[in-house]
Amino acid sequence: MEFRDFNDARTLARWLEERDENKLDALFKSALEVKRRFRGEGIYLRGLIEISNICRKNCLYCGIRSGNRNVERYELTDEQVLEEARFSLEAGYGSVVLQGGERSDGVFTERISRLVYKIKKLDAGGGRGLGITLSLGEQSREVYREWFRAGAHRYLLRIESSDRRLYESIHPSGPLHGYDNRIKALEDLKSEGYIMGTGVMIGLPGQTVEHLAGDLLFFKKIGAAMVGMGPYIPHPDTPMGASGVRLCPDSSADAGKLLLSLKMVALLRHLLPGANIAATTALQVLAPDGRERALLAGANVVMPNMTDVSVRKNYQLYSGKSGLEDTAQDTKDKLVQNLDRLGIRVEWNEWGDPGKQMPDCILGNR
Ligand code: 5AD
Ligand code: SF4
């Protein structure tokens, strides 16, 4: 397969509709090969710290939306965050992701700066410490700058859908949830020097293969260096989930969504050979080995959950989240066992920043 085969929306959409197992097998194998060539044999881990479920936004799909009264809100203490960061460091993860609901008040933004600074200082061994990724929503440029100065160097902010109309259909109206603000935030992050990551949900109501093909091209156009794409999973306490909840999982629908997600990963690996592509946690809801299958289709990052068991149940963006009772150590043990079984090598103690993208001439875009 040639890279240039994947550069237009029609070809991508056709692949997303492909059902021939042999062809899909070839696509996944090719994606894995591209990943090996551009990013090496191994994969990278990032300890995921779900710092708080308090959010000012009210996205129509998300279980921790501000309008959901059934959630017990929590905020980890500084000590808990630092303890989880220390665990990540000692476990050899190399990086952490601080993720949480969106807040813009000064108390919050200053606290994040302080935490980032302290996490950076954790490594007493003279190494360069943990790589820090933030995933804390839309912020002002000044706040992004402050957090960068404190020591964060990567930021994840999903576009959710790059199609304006679809984006608007899954968010409340009004400026707080505006599409243009999200695009501006992604541009601001790049301008402030972050390695910028974005992503989408797959299988949204009203979403077509054309939308998804557009998403793949969007990642390339906006210059995403990291991408996290996961299946949309209805949450019963949300406006979108309430209308179409599947109480007992419809396995054919789940299998379809999983396959679509794997195709998205494999196609993106051809489009952005040097990117960091996450095997997202939501894939695990559809199949126990969902994340591992994504790694075999071209993904190269996994984010094992560090969050304290006492609050983990309160950070459910979607329903069916697995490992709610697992400690950070259980999570690590299970993951390492699965990866070992599949012969997937982990690059321990590495930041694992994205490689240089291939020049356009090699991609056939001249
Ligand atoms: N299903 C899948 N993913 C979801 N997210 C939020 N709610 C859901 C859901 N119901 C994802 C969004 C968000 C990320 C933190 O979690 O893409 O950006
Ligand atoms: Fe808040 Fe993010 Fe959930 Fe939207 S998706 S409600 S911004 S946590």
PDB file of N, CA and C in Angstrom, residues 39 43-46 269 276-280 295 299-303 352:
ATOM      1  N   ARG A  39       8.072   4.922  13.743  1.00  0.00           N
ATOM      2  CA  ARG A  39       8.084   5.099  15.204  1.00  0.00           C
ATOM      3  C   ARG A  39       8.758   3.957  15.952  1.00  0.00           C
ATOM      4  N   ILE A  43       5.927   0.736  21.912  1.00  0.00           N
ATOM      5  CA  ILE A  43       4.835   1.686  22.147  1.00  0.00           C
ATOM      6  C   ILE A  43       5.145   2.458  23.438  1.00  0.00           C
ATOM      7  N   TYR A  44       4.412   3.537  23.665  1.00  0.00           N
ATOM      8  CA  TYR A  44       4.655   4.377  24.843  1.00  0.00           C
ATOM      9  C   TYR A  44       3.445   4.369  25.779  1.00  0.00           C
ATOM     10  N   LEU A  45       3.762   4.487  27.065  1.00  0.00           N
ATOM     11  CA  LEU A  45       2.693   4.533  28.066  1.00  0.00           C
ATOM     12  C   LEU A  45       2.675   5.914  28.730  1.00  0.00           C
ATOM     13  N   ARG A  46       1.486   6.357  29.095  1.00  0.00           N
ATOM     14  CA  ARG A  46       1.340   7.605  29.857  1.00  0.00           C
ATOM     15  C   ARG A  46       0.374   7.326  30.997  1.00  0.00           C
ATOM     16  N   ARG A 269      -2.677   6.248  10.469  1.00  0.00           N
ATOM     17  CA  ARG A 269      -1.246   5.910  10.513  1.00  0.00           C
ATOM     18  C   ARG A 269      -0.606   6.118   9.130  1.00  0.00           C
ATOM     19  N   ASN A 276       1.772  10.384  17.161  1.00  0.00           N
ATOM     20  CA  ASN A 276       1.415   9.521  18.282  1.00  0.00           C
ATOM     21  C   ASN A 276      -0.077   9.262  18.190  1.00  0.00           C
ATOM     22  N   ILE A 277      -0.446   8.020  18.053  1.00  0.00           N
ATOM     23  CA  ILE A 277      -1.863   7.676  17.936  1.00  0.00           C
ATOM     24  C   ILE A 277      -2.229   6.792  19.126  1.00  0.00           C
ATOM     25  N   ALA A 278      -3.240   7.229  19.874  1.00  0.00           N
ATOM     26  CA  ALA A 278      -3.597   6.508  21.103  1.00  0.00           C
ATOM     27  C   ALA A 278      -4.535   5.341  20.820  1.00  0.00           C
ATOM     28  N   ALA A 279      -4.285   4.258  21.542  1.00  0.00           N
ATOM     29  CA  ALA A 279      -5.259   3.164  21.612  1.00  0.00           C
ATOM     30  C   ALA A 279      -6.121   3.531  22.808  1.00  0.00           C
ATOM     31  N   THR A 280      -7.292   4.086  22.557  1.00  0.00           N
ATOM     32  CA  THR A 280      -8.039   4.757  23.632  1.00  0.00           C
ATOM     33  C   THR A 280      -8.802   3.775  24.529  1.00  0.00           C
ATOM     34  N   LEU A 295      -3.467  -1.255  18.777  1.00  0.00           N
ATOM     35  CA  LEU A 295      -1.994  -1.223  18.694  1.00  0.00           C
ATOM     36  C   LEU A 295      -1.504  -2.051  17.517  1.00  0.00           C
ATOM     37  N   ALA A 299      -1.722   2.044  16.163  1.00  0.00           N
ATOM     38  CA  ALA A 299      -1.623   2.967  17.305  1.00  0.00           C
ATOM     39  C   ALA A 299      -0.313   2.695  18.051  1.00  0.00           C
ATOM     40  N   ASN A 300       0.154   3.686  18.832  1.00  0.00           N
ATOM     41  CA  ASN A 300       1.442   3.475  19.528  1.00  0.00           C
ATOM     42  C   ASN A 300       1.500   4.076  20.933  1.00  0.00           C
ATOM     43  N   VAL A 301       0.331   4.432  21.480  1.00  0.00           N
ATOM     44  CA  VAL A 301       0.314   5.003  22.834  1.00  0.00           C
ATOM     45  C   VAL A 301      -0.851   4.395  23.618  1.00  0.00           C
ATOM     46  N   VAL A 302      -0.590   4.040  24.880  1.00  0.00           N
ATOM     47  CA  VAL A 302      -1.660   3.598  25.782  1.00  0.00           C
ATOM     48  C   VAL A 302      -1.561   4.432  27.055  1.00  0.00           C
ATOM     49  N   MET A 303      -2.725   4.773  27.602  1.00  0.00           N
ATOM     50  CA  MET A 303      -2.736   5.588  28.826  1.00  0.00           C
ATOM     51  C   MET A 303      -3.350   4.813  29.973  1.00  0.00           C
ATOM     52  N   GLY A 352       8.625   9.733  24.532  1.00  0.00           N
ATOM     53  CA  GLY A 352       7.979   9.245  23.310  1.00  0.00           C
ATOM     54  C   GLY A 352       7.260  10.321  22.538  1.00  0.00           C
TER      55      GLY A 352
END
